[in-house]
Amino acid sequence: MRSYSNKRRTFVGAVILFLLCSIMVGCSSGERKSANSSGFTDFEHIEQEYLDSLKELNWPEGTVLPTELTGEDADQYQIGYGNTRASMLWECAWQKEWLATYTSDPERAQKALEELEKAPDMLYMSPQKCDDATRQYFKDNLEKAKLGDPSGFEENIRLNCPE
């Protein structure tokens, strides 16, 4: 009688273990699906987002825009990454424009500052995409430039802007 009872317990235990494993596997694959559908995409979509963002932004006269997103090799990207990359390129372009003109062409230099003043309201500088210290660094550098001090833009270009 005990052997039947032990077999029955073993069988019931195995069934319960199987059900628990099935539930856990089901939950984990569902989590992956929701993560993918809640903010991540592939390179092709990010590159298109990047190219679309480049077209929507204002650029200094004579700027030659990239025709592709280079330097990326990840499998997944957060939606918005293409916009951020384009916006960072935009920021660098206008800082370079200001540096090239602030001593020789005040109107173009002023136009560059006016464009850069838009950055705090752009997605790439929002609290969801950018930390407080980076936003403050940008603000401080913009204020320096308004006072005729190029050091902030020079430092940012040296550290953060691709050639």
PDB file of C-alpha atoms in Angstrom:
ATOM      1  CA  MET A   1       0.000   0.000   0.000  1.00  0.00           C
ATOM      2  CA  ARG A   2       2.838   2.338   0.793  1.00  0.00           C
ATOM      3  CA  SER A   3       4.454   1.725  -2.575  1.00  0.00           C
ATOM      4  CA  TYR A   4       1.239   2.766  -4.360  1.00  0.00           C
ATOM      5  CA  SER A   5       1.047   5.890  -2.207  1.00  0.00           C
ATOM      6  CA  ASN A   6       4.702   6.768  -2.956  1.00  0.00           C
ATOM      7  CA  LYS A   7       4.165   6.246  -6.686  1.00  0.00           C
ATOM      8  CA  ARG A   8       1.098   8.430  -6.566  1.00  0.00           C
ATOM      9  CA  ARG A   9       2.964  11.213  -4.737  1.00  0.00           C
ATOM     10  CA  THR A  10       5.821  10.978  -7.217  1.00  0.00           C
ATOM     11  CA  PHE A  11       3.398  11.186 -10.135  1.00  0.00           C
ATOM     12  CA  VAL A  12       1.499  14.154  -8.647  1.00  0.00           C
ATOM     13  CA  GLY A  13       4.805  15.881  -7.841  1.00  0.00           C
ATOM     14  CA  ALA A  14       6.022  15.371 -11.410  1.00  0.00           C
ATOM     15  CA  VAL A  15       2.776  16.797 -12.818  1.00  0.00           C
ATOM     16  CA  ILE A  16       3.007  19.837 -10.536  1.00  0.00           C
ATOM     17  CA  LEU A  17       6.669  20.370 -11.465  1.00  0.00           C
ATOM     18  CA  PHE A  18       5.794  20.106 -15.158  1.00  0.00           C
ATOM     19  CA  LEU A  19       2.991  22.656 -14.787  1.00  0.00           C
ATOM     20  CA  LEU A  20       5.228  25.077 -12.888  1.00  0.00           C
ATOM     21  CA  CYS A  21       7.939  24.793 -15.538  1.00  0.00           C
ATOM     22  CA  SER A  22       5.376  25.348 -18.292  1.00  0.00           C
ATOM     23  CA  ILE A  23       4.063  28.451 -16.572  1.00  0.00           C
ATOM     24  CA  MET A  24       7.564  29.863 -16.108  1.00  0.00           C
ATOM     25  CA  VAL A  25       8.529  29.227 -19.729  1.00  0.00           C
ATOM     26  CA  GLY A  26       5.305  30.839 -20.895  1.00  0.00           C
ATOM     27  CA  CYS A  27       5.909  33.900 -18.745  1.00  0.00           C
ATOM     28  CA  SER A  28       9.499  34.369 -19.811  1.00  0.00           C
ATOM     29  CA  SER A  29       8.784  34.238 -23.541  1.00  0.00           C
ATOM     30  CA  GLY A  30       5.922  36.691 -23.036  1.00  0.00           C
ATOM     31  CA  GLU A  31       8.303  39.088 -21.315  1.00  0.00           C
ATOM     32  CA  ARG A  32      10.621  39.002 -24.308  1.00  0.00           C
ATOM     33  CA  LYS A  33       7.758  39.772 -26.649  1.00  0.00           C
ATOM     34  CA  SER A  34       6.578  42.717 -24.582  1.00  0.00           C
ATOM     35  CA  ALA A  35      10.127  44.107 -24.308  1.00  0.00           C
ATOM     36  CA  ASN A  36      10.498  43.958 -28.082  1.00  0.00           C
ATOM     37  CA  SER A  37       7.119  45.547 -28.662  1.00  0.00           C
ATOM     38  CA  SER A  38       7.657  48.225 -26.038  1.00  0.00           C
ATOM     39  CA  GLY A  39      10.522  50.227 -27.383  1.00  0.00           C
ATOM     40  CA  PHE A  40      13.146  48.253 -29.307  1.00  0.00           C
ATOM     41  CA  THR A  41      13.715  47.734 -33.002  1.00  0.00           C
ATOM     42  CA  ASP A  42      16.330  46.637 -35.522  1.00  0.00           C
ATOM     43  CA  PHE A  43      19.047  48.553 -37.374  1.00  0.00           C
ATOM     44  CA  GLU A  44      17.005  49.120 -40.538  1.00  0.00           C
ATOM     45  CA  HIS A  45      14.262  50.937 -38.614  1.00  0.00           C
ATOM     46  CA  ILE A  46      16.767  52.993 -36.626  1.00  0.00           C
ATOM     47  CA  GLU A  47      18.637  53.975 -39.772  1.00  0.00           C
ATOM     48  CA  GLN A  48      15.374  55.120 -41.376  1.00  0.00           C
ATOM     49  CA  GLU A  49      14.507  57.065 -38.215  1.00  0.00           C
ATOM     50  CA  TYR A  50      17.973  58.674 -38.391  1.00  0.00           C
ATOM     51  CA  LEU A  51      17.624  59.637 -42.060  1.00  0.00           C
ATOM     52  CA  ASP A  52      14.096  60.992 -41.527  1.00  0.00           C
ATOM     53  CA  SER A  53      15.296  63.049 -38.549  1.00  0.00           C
ATOM     54  CA  LEU A  54      18.176  64.479 -40.587  1.00  0.00           C
ATOM     55  CA  LYS A  55      15.663  65.726 -43.167  1.00  0.00           C
ATOM     56  CA  GLU A  56      13.474  67.385 -40.518  1.00  0.00           C
ATOM     57  CA  LEU A  57      16.248  69.409 -38.868  1.00  0.00           C
ATOM     58  CA  ASN A  58      17.653  72.793 -39.970  1.00  0.00           C
ATOM     59  CA  TRP A  59      21.316  72.731 -40.938  1.00  0.00           C
ATOM     60  CA  PRO A  60      24.032  75.332 -41.450  1.00  0.00           C
ATOM     61  CA  GLU A  61      24.462  76.415 -45.046  1.00  0.00           C
ATOM     62  CA  GLY A  62      26.622  73.988 -47.008  1.00  0.00           C
ATOM     63  CA  THR A  63      26.223  71.043 -44.630  1.00  0.00           C
ATOM     64  CA  VAL A  64      26.481  67.705 -46.418  1.00  0.00           C
ATOM     65  CA  LEU A  65      24.250  65.194 -44.668  1.00  0.00           C
ATOM     66  CA  PRO A  66      25.111  61.504 -44.310  1.00  0.00           C
ATOM     67  CA  THR A  67      23.190  59.054 -46.473  1.00  0.00           C
ATOM     68  CA  GLU A  68      23.432  56.200 -43.972  1.00  0.00           C
ATOM     69  CA  LEU A  69      23.947  55.539 -40.276  1.00  0.00           C
ATOM     70  CA  THR A  70      27.458  54.248 -39.720  1.00  0.00           C
ATOM     71  CA  GLY A  71      29.349  52.866 -36.757  1.00  0.00           C
ATOM     72  CA  GLU A  72      26.557  50.715 -35.352  1.00  0.00           C
ATOM     73  CA  ASP A  73      26.536  46.935 -34.995  1.00  0.00           C
ATOM     74  CA  ALA A  74      24.005  46.071 -32.280  1.00  0.00           C
ATOM     75  CA  ASP A  75      21.096  43.700 -32.883  1.00  0.00           C
ATOM     76  CA  GLN A  76      18.514  45.900 -31.156  1.00  0.00           C
ATOM     77  CA  TYR A  77      18.140  49.628 -30.664  1.00  0.00           C
ATOM     78  CA  GLN A  78      15.840  51.664 -28.499  1.00  0.00           C
ATOM     79  CA  ILE A  79      13.241  53.477 -30.563  1.00  0.00           C
ATOM     80  CA  GLY A  80      14.371  57.099 -30.718  1.00  0.00           C
ATOM     81  CA  TYR A  81      18.069  56.260 -31.027  1.00  0.00           C
ATOM     82  CA  GLY A  82      18.132  57.331 -34.678  1.00  0.00           C
ATOM     83  CA  ASN A  83      16.599  60.675 -33.746  1.00  0.00           C
ATOM     84  CA  THR A  84      19.153  61.121 -30.965  1.00  0.00           C
ATOM     85  CA  ARG A  85      22.081  60.406 -33.282  1.00  0.00           C
ATOM     86  CA  ALA A  86      20.738  62.872 -35.869  1.00  0.00           C
ATOM     87  CA  SER A  87      20.155  65.515 -33.196  1.00  0.00           C
ATOM     88  CA  MET A  88      23.663  65.120 -31.837  1.00  0.00           C
ATOM     89  CA  LEU A  89      25.055  65.598 -35.352  1.00  0.00           C
ATOM     90  CA  TRP A  90      22.847  68.700 -35.672  1.00  0.00           C
ATOM     91  CA  GLU A  91      24.204  70.073 -32.381  1.00  0.00           C
ATOM     92  CA  CYS A  92      27.793  69.541 -33.496  1.00  0.00           C
ATOM     93  CA  ALA A  93      27.132  71.157 -36.886  1.00  0.00           C
ATOM     94  CA  TRP A  94      25.691  74.310 -35.329  1.00  0.00           C
ATOM     95  CA  GLN A  95      28.465  74.527 -32.718  1.00  0.00           C
ATOM     96  CA  LYS A  96      31.050  74.241 -35.503  1.00  0.00           C
ATOM     97  CA  GLU A  97      29.145  76.897 -37.467  1.00  0.00           C
ATOM     98  CA  TRP A  98      29.295  79.251 -34.482  1.00  0.00           C
ATOM     99  CA  LEU A  99      33.011  78.612 -33.976  1.00  0.00           C
ATOM    100  CA  ALA A 100      33.698  79.306 -37.655  1.00  0.00           C
ATOM    101  CA  THR A 101      31.758  82.588 -37.660  1.00  0.00           C
ATOM    102  CA  TYR A 102      31.659  84.192 -34.210  1.00  0.00           C
ATOM    103  CA  THR A 103      34.639  86.464 -34.930  1.00  0.00           C
ATOM    104  CA  SER A 104      33.959  87.117 -38.612  1.00  0.00           C
ATOM    105  CA  ASP A 105      30.222  86.924 -39.389  1.00  0.00           C
ATOM    106  CA  PRO A 106      28.021  87.980 -36.458  1.00  0.00           C
ATOM    107  CA  GLU A 107      24.756  87.275 -38.311  1.00  0.00           C
ATOM    108  CA  ARG A 108      25.670  83.652 -39.053  1.00  0.00           C
ATOM    109  CA  ALA A 109      26.999  83.224 -35.521  1.00  0.00           C
ATOM    110  CA  GLN A 110      23.725  84.574 -34.111  1.00  0.00           C
ATOM    111  CA  LYS A 111      21.739  82.203 -36.353  1.00  0.00           C
ATOM    112  CA  ALA A 112      23.810  79.302 -34.948  1.00  0.00           C
ATOM    113  CA  LEU A 113      23.021  80.348 -31.376  1.00  0.00           C
ATOM    114  CA  GLU A 114      19.321  80.677 -32.223  1.00  0.00           C
ATOM    115  CA  GLU A 115      19.300  77.151 -33.628  1.00  0.00           C
ATOM    116  CA  LEU A 116      21.155  75.779 -30.602  1.00  0.00           C
ATOM    117  CA  GLU A 117      18.663  77.457 -28.262  1.00  0.00           C
ATOM    118  CA  LYS A 118      16.075  74.987 -29.626  1.00  0.00           C
ATOM    119  CA  ALA A 119      18.007  71.977 -28.275  1.00  0.00           C
ATOM    120  CA  PRO A 120      16.569  71.932 -24.715  1.00  0.00           C
ATOM    121  CA  ASP A 121      13.083  71.477 -26.198  1.00  0.00           C
ATOM    122  CA  MET A 122      14.135  68.668 -28.538  1.00  0.00           C
ATOM    123  CA  LEU A 123      13.589  64.972 -27.788  1.00  0.00           C
ATOM    124  CA  TYR A 124      17.288  64.139 -27.467  1.00  0.00           C
ATOM    125  CA  MET A 125      17.658  66.652 -24.620  1.00  0.00           C
ATOM    126  CA  SER A 126      14.466  65.618 -22.828  1.00  0.00           C
ATOM    127  CA  PRO A 127      14.676  64.088 -19.328  1.00  0.00           C
ATOM    128  CA  GLN A 128      13.661  60.743 -20.886  1.00  0.00           C
ATOM    129  CA  LYS A 129      16.742  60.710 -23.138  1.00  0.00           C
ATOM    130  CA  CYS A 130      19.343  62.888 -21.426  1.00  0.00           C
ATOM    131  CA  ASP A 131      20.594  63.207 -17.856  1.00  0.00           C
ATOM    132  CA  ASP A 132      20.549  66.442 -15.866  1.00  0.00           C
ATOM    133  CA  ALA A 133      24.338  66.867 -15.937  1.00  0.00           C
ATOM    134  CA  THR A 134      24.459  66.688 -19.739  1.00  0.00           C
ATOM    135  CA  ARG A 135      21.625  69.196 -20.097  1.00  0.00           C
ATOM    136  CA  GLN A 136      23.414  71.533 -17.684  1.00  0.00           C
ATOM    137  CA  TYR A 137      26.708  71.091 -19.570  1.00  0.00           C
ATOM    138  CA  PHE A 138      24.958  72.062 -22.808  1.00  0.00           C
ATOM    139  CA  LYS A 139      23.306  75.084 -21.165  1.00  0.00           C
ATOM    140  CA  ASP A 140      26.617  76.251 -19.660  1.00  0.00           C
ATOM    141  CA  ASN A 141      28.400  75.927 -23.009  1.00  0.00           C
ATOM    142  CA  LEU A 142      25.632  77.846 -24.777  1.00  0.00           C
ATOM    143  CA  GLU A 143      25.860  80.646 -22.196  1.00  0.00           C
ATOM    144  CA  LYS A 144      29.642  80.804 -22.663  1.00  0.00           C
ATOM    145  CA  ALA A 145      29.172  81.129 -26.419  1.00  0.00           C
ATOM    146  CA  LYS A 146      26.647  83.937 -25.971  1.00  0.00           C
ATOM    147  CA  LEU A 147      29.364  85.786 -24.036  1.00  0.00           C
ATOM    148  CA  GLY A 148      31.881  85.168 -26.837  1.00  0.00           C
ATOM    149  CA  ASP A 149      33.738  82.325 -25.092  1.00  0.00           C
ATOM    150  CA  PRO A 150      34.384  79.410 -27.476  1.00  0.00           C
ATOM    151  CA  SER A 151      35.857  77.037 -24.869  1.00  0.00           C
ATOM    152  CA  GLY A 152      32.646  75.108 -24.138  1.00  0.00           C
ATOM    153  CA  PHE A 153      31.831  74.379 -27.774  1.00  0.00           C
ATOM    154  CA  GLU A 154      35.477  73.537 -28.486  1.00  0.00           C
ATOM    155  CA  GLU A 155      35.516  71.028 -25.640  1.00  0.00           C
ATOM    156  CA  ASN A 156      32.201  69.456 -26.648  1.00  0.00           C
ATOM    157  CA  ILE A 157      33.309  69.063 -30.256  1.00  0.00           C
ATOM    158  CA  ARG A 158      36.618  67.543 -29.193  1.00  0.00           C
ATOM    159  CA  LEU A 159      34.879  65.038 -26.881  1.00  0.00           C
ATOM    160  CA  ASN A 160      31.560  64.271 -28.567  1.00  0.00           C
ATOM    161  CA  CYS A 161      31.514  65.152 -32.242  1.00  0.00           C
ATOM    162  CA  PRO A 162      32.594  62.761 -34.968  1.00  0.00           C
ATOM    163  CA  GLU A 163      34.720  64.131 -37.764  1.00  0.00           C
TER     164      GLU A 163
END
